[in-house]
XYZ file of N, CA, C and O in Angstrom:
332
model
N -2.514 -8.685 10.720
C -1.659 -7.672 10.136
C -2.410 -6.783 9.137
O -2.095 -5.626 8.997
N -3.376 -7.385 8.437
C -4.122 -6.612 7.442
C -4.860 -5.439 8.074
O -4.900 -4.348 7.524
N -5.444 -5.672 9.245
C -6.171 -4.592 9.914
C -5.228 -3.488 10.366
O -5.582 -2.319 10.300
N -4.033 -3.847 10.797
C -3.040 -2.842 11.186
C -2.604 -2.037 9.965
O -2.505 -0.813 10.027
N -2.380 -2.713 8.851
C -2.026 -2.008 7.616
C -3.131 -1.043 7.219
O -2.866 0.114 6.880
N -4.365 -1.509 7.284
C -5.502 -0.645 6.931
C -5.539 0.593 7.820
O -5.718 1.702 7.342
N -5.378 0.403 9.113
C -5.391 1.533 10.042
C -4.262 2.514 9.719
O -4.489 3.723 9.634
N -3.048 2.011 9.550
C -1.904 2.888 9.296
C -2.054 3.674 7.999
O -1.776 4.872 7.955
N -2.503 3.021 6.954
C -2.630 3.707 5.665
C -3.793 4.696 5.646
O -3.665 5.788 5.115
N -4.924 4.318 6.204
C -6.064 5.235 6.167
C -5.832 6.448 7.062
O -6.331 7.530 6.774
N -5.063 6.300 8.120
C -4.769 7.434 8.997
C -3.697 8.355 8.424
O -3.700 9.550 8.683
N -2.777 7.805 7.648
C -1.659 8.620 7.155
C -1.873 9.185 5.753
O -1.233 10.152 5.377
N -2.761 8.605 4.985
C -2.972 9.060 3.610
C -4.362 9.648 3.486
O -5.345 8.927 3.474
N -4.422 10.966 3.381
C -5.711 11.666 3.348
C -6.097 12.136 1.951
O -7.195 11.906 1.499
N -5.216 12.818 1.263
C -5.549 13.430 -0.025
C -5.029 12.579 -1.189
O -4.193 13.025 -1.971
N -5.545 11.370 -1.252
C -5.138 10.419 -2.292
C -6.336 9.575 -2.700
O -7.419 9.708 -2.144
N -6.095 8.707 -3.645
C -7.111 7.743 -4.066
C -6.408 6.407 -4.315
O -5.990 6.116 -5.425
N -6.244 5.637 -3.242
C -5.515 4.377 -3.329
C -6.422 3.222 -2.898
O -7.065 3.290 -1.855
N -6.420 2.174 -3.696
C -7.096 0.934 -3.346
C -6.020 -0.101 -3.042
O -5.093 -0.285 -3.829
N -6.156 -0.749 -1.890
C -5.163 -1.724 -1.444
C -5.838 -3.086 -1.337
O -6.915 -3.209 -0.756
N -5.190 -4.093 -1.900
C -5.665 -5.477 -1.781
C -4.556 -6.295 -1.134
O -3.400 -6.222 -1.549
N -4.914 -7.054 -0.112
C -3.922 -7.885 0.559
C -4.020 -9.323 0.058
O -4.992 -9.700 -0.596
N -3.036 -10.122 0.402
C -3.006 -11.514 -0.039
C -4.120 -12.339 0.583
O -4.521 -13.367 0.031
N -4.643 -11.883 1.703
C -5.717 -12.626 2.366
C -7.105 -12.248 1.861
O -8.104 -12.778 2.322
N -7.170 -11.315 0.931
C -8.443 -10.964 0.315
C -9.078 -9.673 0.799
O -10.120 -9.271 0.294
N -8.484 -9.007 1.771
C -9.009 -7.726 2.241
C -8.738 -6.651 1.193
O -7.621 -6.533 0.684
N -9.774 -5.900 0.846
C -9.634 -4.780 -0.092
C -10.197 -3.543 0.595
O -11.300 -3.579 1.124
N -9.413 -2.455 0.599
C -9.873 -1.210 1.206
C -9.333 -0.023 0.432
O -8.387 -0.147 -0.333
N -9.983 1.115 0.644
C -9.584 2.349 -0.030
C -9.047 3.342 0.991
O -9.544 3.408 2.120
N -8.068 4.103 0.564
C -7.481 5.146 1.399
C -7.678 6.486 0.711
O -7.618 6.573 -0.512
N -7.869 7.516 1.508
C -7.918 8.864 0.979
C -9.313 9.350 0.665
O -10.309 8.656 0.856
N -9.328 10.576 0.162
C -10.601 11.253 -0.121
C -10.987 11.194 -1.591
O -11.945 11.822 -2.004
N -10.233 10.469 -2.396
C -10.571 10.323 -3.807
C -9.920 11.332 -4.724
O -10.145 11.312 -5.926
N -9.093 12.218 -4.175
C -8.416 13.193 -5.025
C -7.130 12.582 -5.570
O -6.563 11.666 -4.991
N -6.691 13.108 -6.665
C -5.464 12.607 -7.282
C -5.730 11.439 -8.198
O -6.853 10.955 -8.319
N -4.671 10.966 -8.840
C -4.838 9.846 -9.771
C -5.191 8.566 -9.022
O -4.672 8.318 -7.929
N -6.088 7.755 -9.589
C -6.430 6.495 -8.924
C -5.255 5.521 -8.986
O -4.641 5.328 -10.037
N -4.962 4.933 -7.845
C -3.850 3.991 -7.730
C -4.386 2.740 -7.054
O -5.177 2.822 -6.119
N -3.953 1.584 -7.530
C -4.335 0.316 -6.900
C -3.074 -0.523 -6.724
O -2.289 -0.682 -7.663
N -2.887 -1.030 -5.506
C -1.754 -1.907 -5.221
C -2.277 -3.203 -4.622
O -3.352 -3.244 -4.037
N -1.475 -4.260 -4.802
C -1.846 -5.571 -4.267
C -0.605 -6.221 -3.665
O 0.467 -6.222 -4.269
N -0.767 -6.749 -2.458
C 0.292 -7.520 -1.816
C 0.079 -8.976 -2.164
O -1.029 -9.494 -2.064
N 1.146 -9.668 -2.561
C 1.003 -11.054 -3.009
C 1.149 -12.071 -1.888
O 0.737 -13.214 -2.055
N 1.737 -11.674 -0.762
C 1.892 -12.586 0.373
C 1.612 -11.842 1.684
O 1.851 -10.633 1.767
N 1.141 -12.554 2.695
C 0.969 -11.921 4.006
C 2.296 -11.420 4.586
O 2.342 -10.416 5.286
N 3.381 -12.109 4.275
C 4.690 -11.694 4.772
C 5.090 -10.326 4.224
O 5.810 -9.572 4.885
N 4.629 -9.997 3.029
C 4.937 -8.690 2.444
C 4.322 -7.569 3.278
O 4.953 -6.527 3.497
N 3.123 -7.772 3.757
C 2.464 -6.787 4.615
C 3.255 -6.623 5.904
O 3.505 -5.502 6.358
N 3.694 -7.722 6.487
C 4.481 -7.675 7.720
C 5.779 -6.902 7.515
O 6.166 -6.097 8.354
N 6.447 -7.154 6.409
C 7.700 -6.442 6.127
C 7.473 -4.957 5.964
O 8.262 -4.140 6.450
N 6.389 -4.581 5.279
C 6.111 -3.161 5.074
C 5.815 -2.465 6.394
O 6.282 -1.358 6.638
N 5.064 -3.111 7.260
C 4.742 -2.515 8.556
C 5.989 -2.388 9.419
O 6.194 -1.387 10.092
N 6.852 -3.398 9.382
C 8.050 -3.400 10.227
C 9.054 -2.323 9.824
O 9.655 -1.687 10.685
N 9.249 -2.118 8.527
C 10.242 -1.140 8.067
C 9.811 -0.573 6.715
O 10.310 -0.980 5.673
N 8.867 0.379 6.721
C 8.310 0.869 5.455
C 9.333 1.505 4.513
O 9.252 1.315 3.301
N 10.290 2.233 5.043
C 11.258 2.914 4.172
C 12.108 1.935 3.385
O 12.379 2.148 2.214
N 12.521 0.862 4.015
C 13.344 -0.138 3.340
C 12.491 -1.121 2.539
O 12.800 -1.439 1.392
N 11.412 -1.569 3.135
C 10.627 -2.654 2.543
C 9.881 -2.243 1.277
O 9.700 -3.066 0.385
N 9.445 -0.995 1.169
C 8.641 -0.604 0.009
C 9.366 -0.907 -1.300
O 8.828 -1.585 -2.177
N 10.554 -0.416 -1.452
C 11.317 -0.648 -2.685
C 11.640 -2.109 -2.902
O 11.573 -2.609 -4.032
N 12.005 -2.793 -1.827
C 12.324 -4.212 -1.940
C 11.108 -5.019 -2.386
O 11.206 -5.868 -3.263
N 9.962 -4.758 -1.760
C 8.750 -5.492 -2.113
C 8.352 -5.251 -3.561
O 7.933 -6.177 -4.265
N 8.488 -4.006 -4.011
C 8.139 -3.684 -5.395
C 9.053 -4.421 -6.373
O 8.588 -5.022 -7.337
N 10.359 -4.375 -6.133
C 11.290 -5.017 -7.070
C 11.209 -6.542 -7.011
O 11.483 -7.212 -8.009
N 10.815 -7.094 -5.868
C 10.669 -8.542 -5.741
C 9.332 -9.052 -6.269
O 9.094 -10.251 -6.311
N 8.438 -8.130 -6.630
C 7.133 -8.534 -7.146
C 6.138 -8.899 -6.067
O 5.090 -9.490 -6.361
N 6.431 -8.555 -4.823
C 5.523 -8.860 -3.723
C 4.518 -7.741 -3.481
O 3.523 -7.933 -2.799
N 4.780 -6.577 -4.035
C 3.842 -5.458 -4.050
C 3.641 -5.107 -5.519
O 4.582 -4.697 -6.200
N 2.438 -5.348 -6.009
C 2.144 -5.190 -7.432
C 1.301 -3.937 -7.626
O 0.304 -3.731 -6.937
N 1.703 -3.113 -8.549
C 0.963 -1.905 -8.901
C -0.020 -2.277 -10.003
O 0.372 -2.594 -11.121
N -1.314 -2.282 -9.677
C -2.336 -2.718 -10.625
C -2.986 -1.568 -11.381
O -3.548 -1.782 -12.449
N -2.947 -0.374 -10.832
C -3.498 0.797 -11.518
C -2.644 2.000 -11.156
O -2.233 2.160 -10.017
N -2.404 2.846 -12.135
C -1.555 4.011 -11.929
C -0.114 3.674 -12.267
O 0.210 2.563 -12.682
N 0.740 4.638 -12.077
C 2.161 4.435 -12.378
C 2.964 4.489 -11.086
O 2.487 4.972 -10.062
N 4.193 4.008 -11.158
C 5.059 4.065 -9.990
C 5.324 5.521 -9.607
O 5.445 5.842 -8.430
N 5.363 6.407 -10.590
C 5.553 7.830 -10.295
C 4.359 8.387 -9.509
O 4.537 9.182 -8.573
N 3.146 7.969 -9.866
C 1.953 8.391 -9.116
C 2.044 7.911 -7.667
O 1.765 8.669 -6.729
N 2.396 6.653 -7.485
C 2.481 6.084 -6.148
C 3.557 6.764 -5.311
O 3.324 7.130 -4.164
N 4.708 6.974 -5.892
C 5.774 7.658 -5.163
C 5.396 9.088 -4.826
O 5.749 9.600 -3.772
N 4.647 9.718 -5.715
C 4.213 11.093 -5.470
C 3.302 11.221 -4.256
O 3.363 12.222 -3.544
N 2.493 10.220 -4.000
C 1.578 10.321 -2.854
C 2.196 9.824 -1.556
O 1.786 10.258 -0.488
N 3.179 8.948 -1.626
C 3.762 8.466 -0.372
C 4.954 9.286 0.092
O 5.347 9.178 1.243
N 5.500 10.108 -0.761
C 6.638 10.933 -0.360
C 6.196 12.173 0.357
O 5.437 12.927 0.045
């Protein structure tokens, strides 16, 4: 699932600077480095699966449940690049 997440995010997010860490230890960067630096971390492999299955619903749920942790940047920065 981590490789699928990496593919989906790197293909869809071009003009950003996001570092993603998964629960299995994979760390990758998305974007061209423009914009505020943002770092997110998934705490469980199931969180990645939920995000891939239904990103619109799962994003908010994962954030409020603590399964998607914002390690750098603000939630406003993150929402600004994914919207």
